[in-house]
């Protein structure tokens, strides 16, 4: 990688349809030139103007074929499966993701989905809209319930999964963490297992919580076989990526009572198409991939970006969250 231009000559291109990243950087008065594009078309038209790009969904691998001074891509999200790592390496372009940028937000969201499902907040909201005051229930299986004493199986024990485990334990839940390096999580979960143990763990979980990146190993990690093994009173919570779940198999499991319900922040197709059965599943709480969004999001991205720029200007080889 060529030496990154110094601060007075560096240009950063922010590309996102909603996040006000350039505005956030300008407010810090760092003396770094930047601009923002808001659509894929506008982004493609200005890709050759900057040394650093910060984006997520607007990325096209074809950007590496055009002229320009691009040296470093800072993903403004944790997921980076849309980036061709081999191509970036060949082009001598660094890639770092935003792991940790939404750690608190996504882990909070996972717990909110769990609490919502157990306390049936979605049902209460529907009753509110229908002006229906629900009476007391004799059927124990239909009542709201508690998290304490339940078992959370957390797949993906990075920053988000680790904090989900911490929050779950605060609610007096038992935690089972899945990670290739089990020694790294031994102190933050009640049990630590490698992914190979999953077939023996599905049936033990009251909640299966996905916090993993989408990779070849995690694609459809919750498939029809896993859903068949889960208990009928168990819930799936997905704050990872839609592709981590076999969506048709999940819909079947929700409709046939193979599992009790699901809290879903991510789907295979986004936006979710209007005809998806997920919209009308009474046992689903569905949010539109907003788990990571808070009023602090832009500031968190800029913190990572500026930290990595400082590393490059000091001549360091390793970036925070470096992928390539």
Tab-separated table of C-alpha atoms in Angstrom:
chain	number	residue	atom	x	y	z
A	1	UNK	CA	0.000	0.000	0.000
A	2	UNK	CA	1.330	3.429	-0.965
A	3	UNK	CA	1.802	6.011	1.752
A	4	UNK	CA	-1.525	7.574	2.642
A	5	UNK	CA	-1.604	11.333	1.903
A	6	UNK	CA	-1.211	13.527	4.947
A	7	UNK	CA	-4.174	15.223	6.564
A	8	UNK	CA	-4.023	18.392	4.461
A	9	UNK	CA	-4.222	16.430	1.188
A	10	UNK	CA	-6.407	13.474	2.191
A	11	UNK	CA	-9.938	13.186	0.790
A	12	UNK	CA	-12.565	10.910	2.342
A	13	UNK	CA	-15.699	9.779	0.534
A	14	UNK	CA	-18.632	8.776	2.737
A	15	UNK	CA	-21.411	6.864	0.999
A	16	UNK	CA	-24.646	6.026	2.769
A	17	UNK	CA	-28.324	6.698	2.238
A	18	UNK	CA	-29.005	7.781	5.824
A	19	UNK	CA	-25.947	8.036	8.060
A	20	UNK	CA	-24.680	11.634	8.231
A	21	UNK	CA	-21.010	10.703	8.359
A	22	UNK	CA	-19.461	13.668	6.531
A	23	UNK	CA	-21.445	16.068	8.703
A	24	UNK	CA	-20.166	14.269	11.791
A	25	UNK	CA	-16.518	14.444	10.689
A	26	UNK	CA	-16.814	18.119	9.716
A	27	UNK	CA	-18.196	18.915	13.175
A	28	UNK	CA	-14.955	17.680	14.726
A	29	UNK	CA	-12.879	20.296	12.877
A	30	UNK	CA	-10.073	17.891	12.000
A	31	UNK	CA	-9.115	19.721	8.836
A	32	UNK	CA	-9.758	16.666	6.660
A	33	UNK	CA	-11.582	17.167	3.382
A	34	UNK	CA	-14.590	14.918	2.880
A	35	UNK	CA	-17.832	14.642	0.972
A	36	UNK	CA	-20.874	12.395	1.084
A	37	UNK	CA	-22.963	10.669	-1.553
A	38	UNK	CA	-26.457	9.442	-0.791
A	39	UNK	CA	-27.376	7.072	-3.646
A	40	UNK	CA	-25.605	4.180	-5.411
A	41	UNK	CA	-25.572	6.155	-8.653
A	42	UNK	CA	-24.060	9.261	-7.083
A	43	UNK	CA	-21.519	7.087	-5.272
A	44	UNK	CA	-20.399	5.337	-8.449
A	45	UNK	CA	-20.002	8.678	-10.199
A	46	UNK	CA	-17.572	10.019	-7.587
A	47	UNK	CA	-15.613	6.906	-6.644
A	48	UNK	CA	-12.372	8.134	-8.195
A	49	UNK	CA	-12.170	11.319	-6.132
A	50	UNK	CA	-11.016	10.035	-2.730
A	51	UNK	CA	-8.200	8.151	-1.047
A	52	UNK	CA	-10.479	6.701	1.628
A	53	UNK	CA	-14.034	5.424	1.285
A	54	UNK	CA	-16.424	4.645	4.126
A	55	UNK	CA	-19.532	2.735	3.076
A	56	UNK	CA	-21.346	-0.581	3.349
A	57	UNK	CA	-24.277	-1.438	1.077
A	58	UNK	CA	-23.295	0.802	-1.854
A	59	UNK	CA	-20.064	-1.096	-2.515
A	60	UNK	CA	-19.440	-2.675	-5.921
A	61	UNK	CA	-16.339	-4.731	-6.631
A	62	UNK	CA	-16.181	-2.978	-9.993
A	63	UNK	CA	-15.037	0.146	-8.147
A	64	UNK	CA	-11.595	-1.461	-8.017
A	65	UNK	CA	-11.390	-1.500	-11.813
A	66	UNK	CA	-11.688	2.243	-12.331
A	67	UNK	CA	-9.050	4.918	-11.991
A	68	UNK	CA	-8.579	6.669	-8.712
A	69	UNK	CA	-6.496	6.963	-5.610
A	70	UNK	CA	-8.426	4.573	-3.346
A	71	UNK	CA	-6.167	3.092	-0.663
A	72	UNK	CA	-8.384	2.241	2.269
A	73	UNK	CA	-12.017	1.180	2.737
A	74	UNK	CA	-13.575	1.622	6.162
A	75	UNK	CA	-16.826	-0.304	6.340
A	76	UNK	CA	-19.391	1.668	8.327
A	77	UNK	CA	-20.927	-1.558	9.635
A	78	UNK	CA	-19.798	-4.860	11.102
A	79	UNK	CA	-20.730	-6.965	8.067
A	80	UNK	CA	-18.291	-7.091	5.151
A	81	UNK	CA	-19.404	-10.098	3.095
A	82	UNK	CA	-20.141	-7.804	0.114
A	83	UNK	CA	-16.429	-6.982	-0.276
A	84	UNK	CA	-14.194	-9.223	-2.401
A	85	UNK	CA	-11.182	-9.625	-0.141
A	86	UNK	CA	-8.994	-11.194	-2.826
A	87	UNK	CA	-9.683	-8.348	-5.234
A	88	UNK	CA	-8.984	-5.740	-2.572
A	89	UNK	CA	-5.706	-7.433	-1.719
A	90	UNK	CA	-4.688	-7.552	-5.383
A	91	UNK	CA	-5.499	-3.843	-5.683
A	92	UNK	CA	-3.434	-3.099	-2.553
A	93	UNK	CA	-6.448	-1.559	-0.829
A	94	UNK	CA	-6.863	-1.953	2.928
A	95	UNK	CA	-10.229	-3.038	4.348
A	96	UNK	CA	-11.394	-2.643	7.941
A	97	UNK	CA	-14.864	-3.281	9.222
A	98	UNK	CA	-16.879	-1.525	11.900
A	99	UNK	CA	-16.973	-4.361	14.395
A	100	UNK	CA	-17.900	-2.918	17.776
A	101	UNK	CA	-19.442	0.225	16.308
A	102	UNK	CA	-22.916	-1.047	17.191
A	103	UNK	CA	-22.000	-3.496	19.947
A	104	UNK	CA	-24.185	-1.873	22.581
A	105	UNK	CA	-27.043	-1.146	20.198
A	106	UNK	CA	-27.319	-4.636	18.692
A	107	UNK	CA	-26.895	-6.458	21.997
A	108	UNK	CA	-29.539	-4.176	23.542
A	109	UNK	CA	-31.786	-4.981	20.592
A	110	UNK	CA	-31.300	-8.723	21.011
A	111	UNK	CA	-32.349	-8.466	24.663
A	112	UNK	CA	-35.289	-6.268	23.681
A	113	UNK	CA	-36.488	-8.942	21.252
A	114	UNK	CA	-36.079	-11.633	23.891
A	115	UNK	CA	-37.986	-9.616	26.481
A	116	UNK	CA	-40.609	-8.662	23.932
A	117	UNK	CA	-41.249	-12.286	23.029
A	118	UNK	CA	-41.371	-13.488	26.630
A	119	UNK	CA	-43.548	-10.587	27.817
A	120	UNK	CA	-45.651	-10.744	24.607
A	121	UNK	CA	-45.234	-7.033	23.956
A	122	UNK	CA	-46.174	-7.537	20.303
A	123	UNK	CA	-49.464	-9.136	21.350
A	124	UNK	CA	-50.163	-6.316	23.783
A	125	UNK	CA	-49.526	-3.759	21.039
A	126	UNK	CA	-51.999	-5.523	18.748
A	127	UNK	CA	-54.546	-5.582	21.567
A	128	UNK	CA	-53.992	-1.867	22.161
A	129	UNK	CA	-54.723	-1.076	18.529
A	130	UNK	CA	-57.897	-3.161	18.761
A	131	UNK	CA	-58.914	-1.457	22.049
A	132	UNK	CA	-58.925	-4.887	23.695
A	133	UNK	CA	-58.158	-5.230	27.415
A	134	UNK	CA	-56.982	-8.803	27.830
A	135	UNK	CA	-58.132	-10.529	30.961
A	136	UNK	CA	-56.179	-12.924	33.161
A	137	UNK	CA	-55.302	-16.268	31.587
A	138	UNK	CA	-55.770	-19.699	33.187
A	139	UNK	CA	-53.852	-21.533	30.436
A	140	UNK	CA	-50.258	-21.485	31.662
A	141	UNK	CA	-48.869	-22.059	28.177
A	142	UNK	CA	-50.475	-18.805	26.969
A	143	UNK	CA	-49.167	-16.543	29.723
A	144	UNK	CA	-46.223	-14.187	29.598
A	145	UNK	CA	-43.041	-15.580	31.114
A	146	UNK	CA	-39.672	-14.713	32.669
A	147	UNK	CA	-36.107	-14.816	31.350
A	148	UNK	CA	-34.593	-15.940	34.661
A	149	UNK	CA	-33.629	-19.601	34.568
A	150	UNK	CA	-33.835	-19.813	30.773
A	151	UNK	CA	-30.929	-20.942	28.602
A	152	UNK	CA	-29.482	-18.721	25.868
A	153	UNK	CA	-27.454	-20.389	23.119
A	154	UNK	CA	-25.404	-17.571	21.591
A	155	UNK	CA	-23.847	-18.287	18.186
A	156	UNK	CA	-21.059	-15.827	17.457
A	157	UNK	CA	-19.217	-14.619	20.525
A	158	UNK	CA	-17.558	-11.486	19.228
A	159	UNK	CA	-18.159	-8.070	20.748
A	160	UNK	CA	-21.935	-8.256	20.263
A	161	UNK	CA	-22.345	-11.859	21.356
A	162	UNK	CA	-20.143	-11.250	24.378
A	163	UNK	CA	-22.307	-8.375	25.529
A	164	UNK	CA	-25.487	-10.379	24.882
A	165	UNK	CA	-24.047	-13.013	27.207
A	166	UNK	CA	-23.302	-10.373	29.844
A	167	UNK	CA	-26.831	-8.975	29.649
A	168	UNK	CA	-28.400	-12.441	29.653
A	169	UNK	CA	-26.494	-13.379	32.786
A	170	UNK	CA	-27.696	-10.161	34.415
A	171	UNK	CA	-31.211	-11.491	33.793
A	172	UNK	CA	-30.192	-14.719	35.564
A	173	UNK	CA	-30.127	-16.773	32.395
A	174	UNK	CA	-27.752	-19.640	31.692
A	175	UNK	CA	-25.478	-18.864	28.750
A	176	UNK	CA	-23.922	-21.232	26.223
A	177	UNK	CA	-21.463	-19.569	23.844
A	178	UNK	CA	-20.358	-20.849	20.446
A	179	UNK	CA	-16.951	-19.840	19.131
A	180	UNK	CA	-14.087	-21.638	17.411
A	181	UNK	CA	-11.657	-20.472	20.099
A	182	UNK	CA	-13.528	-21.578	23.201
A	183	UNK	CA	-10.785	-20.471	25.573
A	184	UNK	CA	-11.441	-16.829	24.644
A	185	UNK	CA	-14.993	-16.950	26.044
A	186	UNK	CA	-14.623	-19.347	28.951
A	187	UNK	CA	-14.960	-16.563	31.519
A	188	UNK	CA	-18.010	-14.833	30.039
A	189	UNK	CA	-20.414	-17.756	29.508
A	190	UNK	CA	-21.496	-20.687	31.626
A	191	UNK	CA	-20.504	-23.106	28.869
A	192	UNK	CA	-18.226	-22.580	25.872
A	193	UNK	CA	-18.366	-24.859	22.838
A	194	UNK	CA	-17.054	-24.974	19.288
A	195	UNK	CA	-19.542	-24.984	16.378
A	196	UNK	CA	-19.159	-28.755	16.017
A	197	UNK	CA	-21.152	-29.169	19.249
A	198	UNK	CA	-24.273	-27.466	17.900
A	199	UNK	CA	-26.224	-30.633	17.010
A	200	UNK	CA	-26.209	-31.548	20.707
A	201	UNK	CA	-27.118	-28.042	21.882
A	202	UNK	CA	-30.160	-26.989	19.844
A	203	UNK	CA	-32.575	-28.857	22.101
A	204	UNK	CA	-31.125	-27.340	25.282
A	205	UNK	CA	-31.858	-23.738	24.314
A	206	UNK	CA	-34.821	-21.609	25.243
A	207	UNK	CA	-33.348	-18.925	22.989
A	208	UNK	CA	-31.041	-19.430	20.008
A	209	UNK	CA	-29.416	-16.040	19.417
A	210	UNK	CA	-27.477	-15.373	16.214
A	211	UNK	CA	-24.725	-12.744	16.537
A	212	UNK	CA	-22.309	-14.162	13.962
A	213	UNK	CA	-21.047	-12.720	10.671
A	214	UNK	CA	-22.307	-14.270	7.446
A	215	UNK	CA	-19.595	-16.604	6.154
A	216	UNK	CA	-19.459	-19.907	4.306
A	217	UNK	CA	-19.541	-21.610	7.701
A	218	UNK	CA	-22.517	-19.665	9.080
A	219	UNK	CA	-24.710	-19.539	5.952
A	220	UNK	CA	-27.965	-21.338	6.876
A	221	UNK	CA	-26.451	-22.389	10.195
A	222	UNK	CA	-30.059	-22.504	11.411
A	223	UNK	CA	-31.494	-24.872	8.837
A	224	UNK	CA	-34.442	-27.257	8.752
A	225	UNK	CA	-32.535	-29.871	10.753
A	226	UNK	CA	-31.687	-27.371	13.497
A	227	UNK	CA	-35.272	-26.135	13.666
A	228	UNK	CA	-36.533	-29.716	13.914
A	229	UNK	CA	-34.204	-30.269	16.873
A	230	UNK	CA	-35.163	-27.086	18.724
A	231	UNK	CA	-37.889	-27.383	21.323
A	232	UNK	CA	-41.450	-26.231	20.533
A	233	UNK	CA	-41.227	-23.688	23.376
A	234	UNK	CA	-37.933	-22.195	22.108
A	235	UNK	CA	-37.361	-18.923	20.283
A	236	UNK	CA	-34.939	-17.828	17.575
A	237	UNK	CA	-33.454	-14.325	17.713
A	238	UNK	CA	-31.493	-13.168	14.667
A	239	UNK	CA	-29.481	-9.949	14.893
A	240	UNK	CA	-26.765	-11.305	12.579
A	241	UNK	CA	-27.577	-11.655	8.868
A	242	UNK	CA	-30.632	-13.039	7.112
A	243	UNK	CA	-28.504	-15.568	5.252
A	244	UNK	CA	-27.611	-17.279	8.520
A	245	UNK	CA	-31.117	-18.779	8.542
A	246	UNK	CA	-32.911	-21.005	6.042
A	247	UNK	CA	-35.856	-18.631	5.741
A	248	UNK	CA	-38.406	-21.017	4.148
A	249	UNK	CA	-37.601	-23.593	6.835
A	250	UNK	CA	-38.046	-20.935	9.534
A	251	UNK	CA	-41.413	-19.861	8.130
A	252	UNK	CA	-42.549	-23.483	8.138
A	253	UNK	CA	-41.356	-23.922	11.728
A	254	UNK	CA	-43.214	-20.794	12.831
A	255	UNK	CA	-46.437	-21.838	11.117
A	256	UNK	CA	-46.386	-25.440	12.329
A	257	UNK	CA	-45.356	-24.782	15.914
A	258	UNK	CA	-41.970	-26.449	15.692
A	259	UNK	CA	-40.668	-23.410	17.608
A	260	UNK	CA	-42.568	-20.894	19.709
A	261	UNK	CA	-41.584	-17.782	17.797
A	262	UNK	CA	-38.804	-15.532	16.564
A	263	UNK	CA	-37.355	-12.061	16.953
A	264	UNK	CA	-35.992	-11.049	13.558
A	265	UNK	CA	-34.008	-7.929	12.703
A	266	UNK	CA	-32.504	-9.232	9.453
A	267	UNK	CA	-33.913	-11.113	6.473
A	268	UNK	CA	-32.469	-12.721	3.364
A	269	UNK	CA	-34.012	-10.077	1.127
A	270	UNK	CA	-33.935	-6.497	2.381
A	271	UNK	CA	-36.238	-4.660	2.281
A	272	UNK	CA	-38.442	-7.668	2.995
A	273	UNK	CA	-40.802	-8.155	0.054
A	274	UNK	CA	-44.451	-7.375	0.659
A	275	UNK	CA	-45.553	-10.968	0.071
A	276	UNK	CA	-43.334	-12.548	2.694
A	277	UNK	CA	-45.268	-14.657	5.228
A	278	UNK	CA	-43.070	-13.191	7.967
A	279	UNK	CA	-45.138	-9.996	7.954
A	280	UNK	CA	-48.208	-11.863	9.179
A	281	UNK	CA	-46.686	-14.310	11.661
A	282	UNK	CA	-48.347	-13.615	15.003
A	283	UNK	CA	-45.429	-15.270	16.831
A	284	UNK	CA	-42.778	-13.009	15.271
A	285	UNK	CA	-41.426	-9.624	16.277
A	286	UNK	CA	-39.981	-8.156	13.084
A	287	UNK	CA	-37.752	-5.072	12.945
A	288	UNK	CA	-36.293	-3.630	9.703
A	289	UNK	CA	-32.551	-4.159	10.296
A	290	UNK	CA	-32.479	-1.327	12.797
A	291	UNK	CA	-30.738	-3.200	15.605
A	292	UNK	CA	-27.530	-1.236	15.160
A	293	UNK	CA	-29.006	2.217	14.715
A	294	UNK	CA	-28.728	4.755	17.511
A	295	UNK	CA	-28.108	8.489	17.731
A	296	UNK	CA	-24.445	7.692	18.441
A	297	UNK	CA	-23.830	5.538	15.361
A	298	UNK	CA	-22.038	8.097	13.202
A	299	UNK	CA	-19.770	9.149	16.059
A	300	UNK	CA	-18.767	5.532	16.655
A	301	UNK	CA	-17.877	5.040	12.974
A	302	UNK	CA	-15.794	8.220	12.901
A	303	UNK	CA	-13.938	7.124	16.055
A	304	UNK	CA	-12.809	3.919	14.321
A	305	UNK	CA	-11.969	5.727	11.076
A	306	UNK	CA	-9.847	8.425	12.740
A	307	UNK	CA	-8.068	5.852	14.862
A	308	UNK	CA	-7.112	3.875	11.775
A	309	UNK	CA	-6.005	6.985	9.896
A	310	UNK	CA	-3.693	7.830	12.786
A	311	UNK	CA	-2.221	4.330	12.580
A	312	UNK	CA	-1.571	4.685	8.856
A	313	UNK	CA	-0.018	8.125	9.269
A	314	UNK	CA	2.310	6.676	11.921
A	315	UNK	CA	3.406	4.033	9.417
A	316	UNK	CA	1.786	1.138	11.274
A	317	UNK	CA	0.795	-1.950	9.317
A	318	UNK	CA	-2.127	-3.157	11.411
A	319	UNK	CA	-5.502	-1.461	11.481
A	320	UNK	CA	-8.212	-1.806	14.085
A	321	UNK	CA	-10.699	-4.391	12.762
A	322	UNK	CA	-8.479	-5.034	9.729
A	323	UNK	CA	-9.840	-7.586	7.270
A	324	UNK	CA	-7.412	-7.022	4.349
